[in-house]
XYZ file of C-alpha atoms in Angstrom:
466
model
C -104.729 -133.315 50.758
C -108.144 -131.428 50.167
C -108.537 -129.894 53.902
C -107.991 -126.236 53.746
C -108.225 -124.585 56.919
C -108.340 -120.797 57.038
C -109.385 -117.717 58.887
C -113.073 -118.179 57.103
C -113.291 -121.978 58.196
C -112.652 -125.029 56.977
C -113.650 -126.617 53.673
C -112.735 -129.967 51.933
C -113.587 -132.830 49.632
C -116.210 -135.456 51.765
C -114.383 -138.803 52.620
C -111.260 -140.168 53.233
C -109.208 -139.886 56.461
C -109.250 -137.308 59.155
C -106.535 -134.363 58.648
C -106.775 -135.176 54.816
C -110.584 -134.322 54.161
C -113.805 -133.076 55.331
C -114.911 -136.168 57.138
C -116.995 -136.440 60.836
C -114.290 -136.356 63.041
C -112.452 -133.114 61.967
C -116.028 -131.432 61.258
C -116.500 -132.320 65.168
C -113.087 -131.039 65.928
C -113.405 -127.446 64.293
C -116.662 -126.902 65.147
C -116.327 -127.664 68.663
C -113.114 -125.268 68.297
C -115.668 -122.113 66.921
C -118.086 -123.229 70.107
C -115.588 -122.810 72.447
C -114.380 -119.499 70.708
C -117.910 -117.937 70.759
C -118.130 -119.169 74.677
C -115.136 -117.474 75.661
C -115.431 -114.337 73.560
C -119.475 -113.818 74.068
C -119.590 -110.609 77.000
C -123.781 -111.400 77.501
C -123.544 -113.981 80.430
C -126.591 -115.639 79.535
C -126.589 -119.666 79.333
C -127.461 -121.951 77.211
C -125.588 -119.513 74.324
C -127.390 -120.097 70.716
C -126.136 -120.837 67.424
C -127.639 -120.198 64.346
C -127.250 -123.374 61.315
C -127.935 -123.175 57.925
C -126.989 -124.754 54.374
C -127.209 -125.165 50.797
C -128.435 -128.421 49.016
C -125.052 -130.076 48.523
C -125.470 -134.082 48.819
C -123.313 -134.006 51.771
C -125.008 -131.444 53.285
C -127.709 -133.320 55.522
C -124.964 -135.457 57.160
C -122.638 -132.254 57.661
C -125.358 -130.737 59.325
C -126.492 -132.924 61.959
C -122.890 -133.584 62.506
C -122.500 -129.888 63.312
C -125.508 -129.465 64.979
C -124.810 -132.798 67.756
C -121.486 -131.007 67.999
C -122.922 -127.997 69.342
C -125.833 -129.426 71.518
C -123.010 -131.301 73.001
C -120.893 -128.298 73.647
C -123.729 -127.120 75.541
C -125.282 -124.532 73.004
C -128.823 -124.418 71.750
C -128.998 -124.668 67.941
C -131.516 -123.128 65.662
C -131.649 -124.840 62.272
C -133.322 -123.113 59.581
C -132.725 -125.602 56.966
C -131.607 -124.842 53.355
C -130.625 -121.563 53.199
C -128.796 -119.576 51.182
C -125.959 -117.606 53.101
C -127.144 -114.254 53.302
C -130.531 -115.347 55.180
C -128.283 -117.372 57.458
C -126.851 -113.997 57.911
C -129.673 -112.271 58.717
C -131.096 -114.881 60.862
C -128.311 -114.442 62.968
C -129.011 -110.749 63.635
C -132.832 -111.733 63.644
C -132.666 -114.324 66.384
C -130.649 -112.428 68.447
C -128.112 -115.306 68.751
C -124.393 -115.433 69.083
C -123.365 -116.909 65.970
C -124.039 -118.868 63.158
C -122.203 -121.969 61.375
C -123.153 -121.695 56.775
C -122.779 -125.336 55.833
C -121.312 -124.728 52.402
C -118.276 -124.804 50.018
C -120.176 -121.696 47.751
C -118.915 -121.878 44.262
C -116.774 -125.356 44.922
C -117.755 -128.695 42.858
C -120.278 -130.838 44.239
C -118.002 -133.150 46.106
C -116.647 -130.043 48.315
C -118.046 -128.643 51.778
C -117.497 -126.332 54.214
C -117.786 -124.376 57.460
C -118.189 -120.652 57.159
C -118.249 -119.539 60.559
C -120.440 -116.088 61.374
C -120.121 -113.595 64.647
C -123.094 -112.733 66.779
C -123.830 -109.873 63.838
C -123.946 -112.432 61.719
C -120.402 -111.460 59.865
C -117.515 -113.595 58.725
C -114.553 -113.511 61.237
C -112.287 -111.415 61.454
C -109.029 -113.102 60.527
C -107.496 -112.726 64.331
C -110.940 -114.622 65.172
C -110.878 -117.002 62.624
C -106.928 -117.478 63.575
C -107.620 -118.469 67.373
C -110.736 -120.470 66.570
C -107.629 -122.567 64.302
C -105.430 -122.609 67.384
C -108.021 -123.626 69.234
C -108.899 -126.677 67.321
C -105.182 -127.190 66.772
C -104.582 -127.808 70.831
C -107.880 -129.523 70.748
C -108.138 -126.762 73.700
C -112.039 -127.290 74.778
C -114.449 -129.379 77.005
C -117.941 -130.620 76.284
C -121.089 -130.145 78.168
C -122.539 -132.599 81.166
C -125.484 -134.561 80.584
C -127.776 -131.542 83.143
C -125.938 -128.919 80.295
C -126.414 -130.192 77.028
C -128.120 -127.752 74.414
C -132.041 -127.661 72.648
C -132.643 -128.659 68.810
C -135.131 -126.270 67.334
C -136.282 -126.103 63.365
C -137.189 -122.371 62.092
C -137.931 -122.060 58.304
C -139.143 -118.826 58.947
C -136.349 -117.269 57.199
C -136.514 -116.809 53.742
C -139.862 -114.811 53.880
C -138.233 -112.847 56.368
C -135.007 -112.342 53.897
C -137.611 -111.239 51.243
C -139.544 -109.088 53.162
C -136.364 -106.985 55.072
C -134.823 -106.937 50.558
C -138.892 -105.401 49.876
C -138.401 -102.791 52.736
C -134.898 -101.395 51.422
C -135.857 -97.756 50.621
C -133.563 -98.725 46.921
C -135.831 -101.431 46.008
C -138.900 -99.745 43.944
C -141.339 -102.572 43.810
C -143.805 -100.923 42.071
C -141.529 -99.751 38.960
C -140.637 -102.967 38.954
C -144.544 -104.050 39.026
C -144.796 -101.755 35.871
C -141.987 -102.888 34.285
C -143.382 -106.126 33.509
C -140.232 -107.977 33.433
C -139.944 -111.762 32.339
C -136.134 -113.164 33.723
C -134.378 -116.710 33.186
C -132.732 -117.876 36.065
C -130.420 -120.797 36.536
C -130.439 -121.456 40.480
C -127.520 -124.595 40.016
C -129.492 -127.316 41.431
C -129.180 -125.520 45.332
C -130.870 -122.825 47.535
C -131.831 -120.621 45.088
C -134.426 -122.772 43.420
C -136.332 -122.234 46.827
C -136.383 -118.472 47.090
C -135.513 -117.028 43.844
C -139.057 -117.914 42.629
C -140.527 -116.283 45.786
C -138.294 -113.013 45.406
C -139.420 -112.435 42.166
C -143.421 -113.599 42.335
C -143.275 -110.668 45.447
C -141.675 -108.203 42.892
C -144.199 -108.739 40.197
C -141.560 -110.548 37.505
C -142.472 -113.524 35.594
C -139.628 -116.127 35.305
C -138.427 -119.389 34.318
C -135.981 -121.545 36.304
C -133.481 -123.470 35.103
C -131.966 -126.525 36.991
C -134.267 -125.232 40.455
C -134.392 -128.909 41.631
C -132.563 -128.572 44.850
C -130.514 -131.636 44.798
C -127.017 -130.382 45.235
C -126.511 -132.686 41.990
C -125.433 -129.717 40.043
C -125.785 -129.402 36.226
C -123.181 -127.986 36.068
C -120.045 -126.121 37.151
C -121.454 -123.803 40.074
C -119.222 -121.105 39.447
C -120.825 -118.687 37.707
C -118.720 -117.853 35.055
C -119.536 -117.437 31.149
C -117.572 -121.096 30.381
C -119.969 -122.694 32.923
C -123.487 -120.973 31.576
C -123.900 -122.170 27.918
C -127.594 -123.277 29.024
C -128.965 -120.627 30.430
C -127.522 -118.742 27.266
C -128.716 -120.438 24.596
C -132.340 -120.108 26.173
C -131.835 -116.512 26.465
C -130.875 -116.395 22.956
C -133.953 -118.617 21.937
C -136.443 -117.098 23.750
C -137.776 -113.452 24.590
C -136.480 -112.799 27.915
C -135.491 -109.298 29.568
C -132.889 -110.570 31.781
C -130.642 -113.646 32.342
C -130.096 -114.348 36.521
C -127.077 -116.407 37.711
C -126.332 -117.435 41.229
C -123.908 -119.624 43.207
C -124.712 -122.403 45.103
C -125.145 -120.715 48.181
C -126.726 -117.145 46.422
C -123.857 -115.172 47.082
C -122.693 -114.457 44.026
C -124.530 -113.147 40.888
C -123.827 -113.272 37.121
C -126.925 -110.988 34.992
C -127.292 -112.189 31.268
C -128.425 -109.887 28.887
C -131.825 -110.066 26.564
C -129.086 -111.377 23.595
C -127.506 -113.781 25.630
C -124.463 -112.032 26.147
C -122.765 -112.126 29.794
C -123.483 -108.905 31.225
C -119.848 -109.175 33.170
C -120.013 -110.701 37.007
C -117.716 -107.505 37.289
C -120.356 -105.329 36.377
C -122.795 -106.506 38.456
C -121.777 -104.438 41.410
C -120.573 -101.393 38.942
C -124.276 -101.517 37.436
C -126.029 -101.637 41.278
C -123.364 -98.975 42.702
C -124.905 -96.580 40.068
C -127.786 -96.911 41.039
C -127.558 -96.950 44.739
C -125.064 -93.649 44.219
C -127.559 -91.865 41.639
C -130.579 -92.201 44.530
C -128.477 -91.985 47.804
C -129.600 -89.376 50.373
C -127.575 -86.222 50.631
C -126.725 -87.266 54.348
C -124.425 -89.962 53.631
C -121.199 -90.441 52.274
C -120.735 -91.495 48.167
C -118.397 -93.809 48.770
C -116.908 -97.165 47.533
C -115.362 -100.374 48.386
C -113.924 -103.326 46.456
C -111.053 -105.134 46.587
C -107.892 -104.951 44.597
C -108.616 -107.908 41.985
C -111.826 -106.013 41.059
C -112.652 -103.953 38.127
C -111.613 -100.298 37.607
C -114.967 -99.434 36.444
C -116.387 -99.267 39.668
C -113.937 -96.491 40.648
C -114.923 -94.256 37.923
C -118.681 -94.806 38.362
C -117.722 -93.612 41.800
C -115.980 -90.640 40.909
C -118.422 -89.952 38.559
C -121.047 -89.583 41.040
C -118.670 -87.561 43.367
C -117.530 -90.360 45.802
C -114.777 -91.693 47.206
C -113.259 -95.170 46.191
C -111.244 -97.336 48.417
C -109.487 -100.799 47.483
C -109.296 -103.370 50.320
C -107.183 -106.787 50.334
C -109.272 -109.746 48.968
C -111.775 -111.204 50.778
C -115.144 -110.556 51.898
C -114.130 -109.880 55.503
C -111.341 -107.244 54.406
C -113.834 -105.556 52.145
C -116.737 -105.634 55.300
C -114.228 -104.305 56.966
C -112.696 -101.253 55.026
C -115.993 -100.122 53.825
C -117.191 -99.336 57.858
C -113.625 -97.803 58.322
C -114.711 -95.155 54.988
C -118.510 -95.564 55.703
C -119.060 -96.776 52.413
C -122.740 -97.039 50.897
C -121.836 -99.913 48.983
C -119.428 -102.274 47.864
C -118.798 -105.851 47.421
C -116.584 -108.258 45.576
C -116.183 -108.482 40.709
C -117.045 -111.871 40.932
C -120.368 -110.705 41.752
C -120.721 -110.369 45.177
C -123.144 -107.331 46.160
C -122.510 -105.708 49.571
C -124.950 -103.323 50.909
C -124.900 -101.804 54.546
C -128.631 -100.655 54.339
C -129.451 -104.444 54.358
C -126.569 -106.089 55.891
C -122.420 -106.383 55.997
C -122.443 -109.836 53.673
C -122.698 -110.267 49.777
C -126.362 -111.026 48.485
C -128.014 -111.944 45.191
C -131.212 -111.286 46.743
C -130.375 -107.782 46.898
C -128.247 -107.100 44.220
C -131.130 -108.622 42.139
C -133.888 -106.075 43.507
C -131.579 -103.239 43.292
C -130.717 -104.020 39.631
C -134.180 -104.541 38.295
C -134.968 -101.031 40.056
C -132.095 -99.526 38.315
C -133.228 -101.393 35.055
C -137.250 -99.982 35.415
C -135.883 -96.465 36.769
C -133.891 -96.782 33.256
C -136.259 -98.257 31.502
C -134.196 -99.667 28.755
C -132.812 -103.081 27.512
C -130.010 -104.806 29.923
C -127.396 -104.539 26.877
C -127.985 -101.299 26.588
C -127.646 -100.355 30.079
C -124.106 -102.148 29.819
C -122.651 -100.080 27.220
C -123.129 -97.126 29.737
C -120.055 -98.282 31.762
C -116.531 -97.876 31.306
C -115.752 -101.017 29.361
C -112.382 -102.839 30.998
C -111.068 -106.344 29.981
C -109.567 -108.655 32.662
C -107.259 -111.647 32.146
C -106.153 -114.077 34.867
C -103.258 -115.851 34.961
C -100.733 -117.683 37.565
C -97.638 -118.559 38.413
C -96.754 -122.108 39.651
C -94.594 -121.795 42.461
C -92.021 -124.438 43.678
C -91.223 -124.987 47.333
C -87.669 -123.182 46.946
C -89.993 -119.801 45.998
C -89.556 -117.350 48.279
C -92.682 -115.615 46.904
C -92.719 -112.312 49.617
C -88.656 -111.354 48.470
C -90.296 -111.768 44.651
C -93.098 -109.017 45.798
C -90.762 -107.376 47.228
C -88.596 -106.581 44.147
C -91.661 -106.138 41.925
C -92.538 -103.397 44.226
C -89.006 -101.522 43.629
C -89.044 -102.452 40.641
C -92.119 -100.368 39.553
C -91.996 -98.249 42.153
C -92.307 -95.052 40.192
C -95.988 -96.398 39.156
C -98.934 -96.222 41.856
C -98.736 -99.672 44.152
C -100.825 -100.492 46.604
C -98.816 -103.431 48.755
C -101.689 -104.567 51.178
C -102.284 -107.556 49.606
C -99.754 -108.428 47.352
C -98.662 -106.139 44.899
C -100.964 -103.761 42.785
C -99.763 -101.575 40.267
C -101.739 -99.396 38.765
C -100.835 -97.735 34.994
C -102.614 -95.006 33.319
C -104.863 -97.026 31.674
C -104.865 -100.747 33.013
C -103.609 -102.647 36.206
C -101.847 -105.564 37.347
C -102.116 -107.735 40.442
C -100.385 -110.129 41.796
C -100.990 -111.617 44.907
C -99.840 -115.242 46.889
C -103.164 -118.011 46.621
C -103.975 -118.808 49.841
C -105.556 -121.900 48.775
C -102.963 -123.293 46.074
C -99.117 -123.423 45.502
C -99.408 -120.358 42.733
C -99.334 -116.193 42.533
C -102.477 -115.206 41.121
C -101.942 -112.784 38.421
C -104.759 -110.413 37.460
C -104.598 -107.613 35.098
C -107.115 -105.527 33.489
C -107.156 -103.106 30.457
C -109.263 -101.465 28.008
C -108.818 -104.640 25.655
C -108.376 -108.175 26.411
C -105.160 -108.334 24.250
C -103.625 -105.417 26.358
C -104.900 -107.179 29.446
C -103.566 -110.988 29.017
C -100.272 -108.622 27.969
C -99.615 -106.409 30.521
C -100.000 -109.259 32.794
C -97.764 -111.933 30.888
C -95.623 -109.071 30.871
C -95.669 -109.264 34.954
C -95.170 -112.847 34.863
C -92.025 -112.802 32.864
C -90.695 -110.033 35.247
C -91.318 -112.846 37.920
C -89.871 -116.016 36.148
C -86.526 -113.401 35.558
C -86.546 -112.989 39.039
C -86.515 -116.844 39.954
């Protein structure tokens, strides 16, 4: 069974029969489930409501989307599609239309034979997981009505959206275009065959940068594995080691996420990528506003001493983007985000974006005005080593937590998602998969030895436990 419902949406493999995949009928089912949600929760009584759609270039996509959007016209809403999109300007376009939600047709970092429904509030923000949980038990009582023939909703194209993206990323006060003008900078960017081989070349001709893309066909036949991790980028690294460039650019299917390469060809660390941009951000942020920090718990350490460094506050929230959104307006964080790469910053909008984690960094690079390696060694340098633990149905994972907890319960632990404990010099995590039978075990230290150690060492606690 590949359909995984959760508070985000709903995601699966295309084909197959309904209940056990992402095929027409159940994307009719849960969408008309989020229509009805947004009707019954939107305060504005203004008819026909509108709805925001957007996706990346996965093959399925086309037939996803006007799946979605017939769903919607026939639950009586008026749809605005803006085409292939990455999900932050489906964000934005949201807040920018004024409309009362939006529907991102993608499965982000997934293979090519995934999709999904990410499902957006009226500020164009994930759900909140009590949301997200009715919009399930809506769909699960098939609890909703369609729209007369007098009722039905408007089709409208707007492919406004991407300048408008670039042009709100140019306006940050953060972004120095003209240092980066100066700076001359030549990038390679691998944009996966998806959204980012539209904009990405449009981002950085506006911000002076010459560039090469790699595999910025936008087929959704990706080249390779879309997650962008260092297993998955061999290409784009051997060019950067065979040619003069400054800076190596990574990005997810749906331009979420972002990986930086450095001028040797050496991963710069997805982790890093919001370390390197929180610097920044905290080394130029006006004395009005708070210095502080959000990630969540699987994320890297150094981001909490760059922090501290800077006199800020750090915060951990439970994983997910929503929980991170979340905690960061609770501390009034400046910026924070995700360490596989996902750059949140409130100035632009509550959502993770390469867009502007990639004008941030290149200001930070030209403010520094050194090589991309070199601004690397400048951080706190952490390891991190994941691991799991397949679980069998008799695994009563939540009494194993438990007893982990007392068991270190003289260290620091942080319980809100999982367990956390934090040593003196490293961390482990472990925390249920909400996607997969296993505990995901992360663990991070000042070498990878220590790290795939300390957490082996957590697993073996478990499998004692069993």
């Amino acid at each position: 069974m590949t359909l995984i419902k959760s508070i985000s949406g709903i995601r699966g493999t295309i084909g197959g029969r309904p209940g056990d995949t992402l095929n027409p009928l159940d994307i009719v089912k849960f969408t008309t489930a989020y229509a009805t949600f947004i009707g019954r929760n939107t305060q504005i009584n203004q008819t026909p409501l509108k709805i925001i759609v957007g996706r990346d270039a996965r093959i399925s996509g086309e037939m996803v989307k006007n799946v979605v959007c017939g769903t919607l016209m026939g639950c009586g809403f008026d749809v605005i599609n803006i085409g292939l999109a990455t999900t932050p300007t489906t964000e934005l376009a949201v807040r920018m239309s004024s409309a009362d939600g939006g529907i991102i047709i993608t499965a982000s970092h997934n293979p090519r034979q995934w999709n999904a429904l990410k499902l957006l509030n009226r500020e164009g923000e994930f759900l909140t997981a009590a949301d997200g949980a009715e919009v399930l038990a809506i769909a699960e009582r098939e609890d909703f009505d369609y729209a007369d023939v007098d009722h039905l909703g408007h089709y409208t194209e707007d492919n406004s959206f991407d300048e408008r993206h670039i042009q709100s990323v140019l306006d940050l006060e953060l972004v120095d275009v003209p240092a980066i003008k100066q700076a001359r900078f030549t990038v390679c960017v691998d944009t996966i065959n998806s959204v980012g081989g539209i904009i990405l070349p449009k981002l950085l001709e506006r911000l002076g940068v010459g560039y090469k893309i790699l595999n910025g066909e936008a087929n959704g036949d990706f080249a390779h594995n879309p997650e962008p991790l260092e297993k998955n980028l061999g290409g784009i690294m051997d060019e950067m080691k065979a040619h003069r460039y400054d800076l190596g650019i990574v990005v997810d299917p749906d331009v979420d996420r972002l990986a930086f390469i450095c001028e040797n060809g050496q991963m710069f660390g997805e982790e890093y990528t919001l370390v390197s941009v929180a610097d920044y951000v905290l080394s130029n942020q006006s004395t009005q506003k708070t210095l502080n920090t959000v990630s969540n718990l699987s994320s890297t350490r150094a981001l909490r001493d760059v922090t501290l460094k800077h006199g800020g506050a750090y915060t951990a929230a439970a994983v997910g983007e929503v929980n991170v959104t979340t905690k960061m307006k609770e501390v009034g964080a400046v910026i924070g985000g995700e360490g596989n790469g996902g750059v949140i910053y409130p100035e632009s909008h509550y959502g993770r974006d390469a867009l502007v984690g990639i004008a941030l960094f290149l200001s930070h690079l030209a403010h520094k005005d050194c090589k991309v390696s070199e601004l690397r060694a400048m951080y706190p340098n952490y390891f991190m080593a994941k691991n799991r633990i397949d679980l069998t149905p008799e695994t009563d994972v939540d009494a194993i937590l438990v007893k982990v907890k007392e068991l270190y319960k003289d260290e620091q632990v942080n319980d809100i998602d999982g367990v956390k404990i934090d040593f003196a010099n490293s961390w482990v995590h472990l925390r249920k998969s909400n996607t997969e039978p296993i505990i995901r075990v992360y663990s991070e230290a000042p070498t990878m030895e220590q790290a795939d150690a300390i957490g082996k060492k957590l697993m073996q606690v478990v499998y004692d436990m069993q």
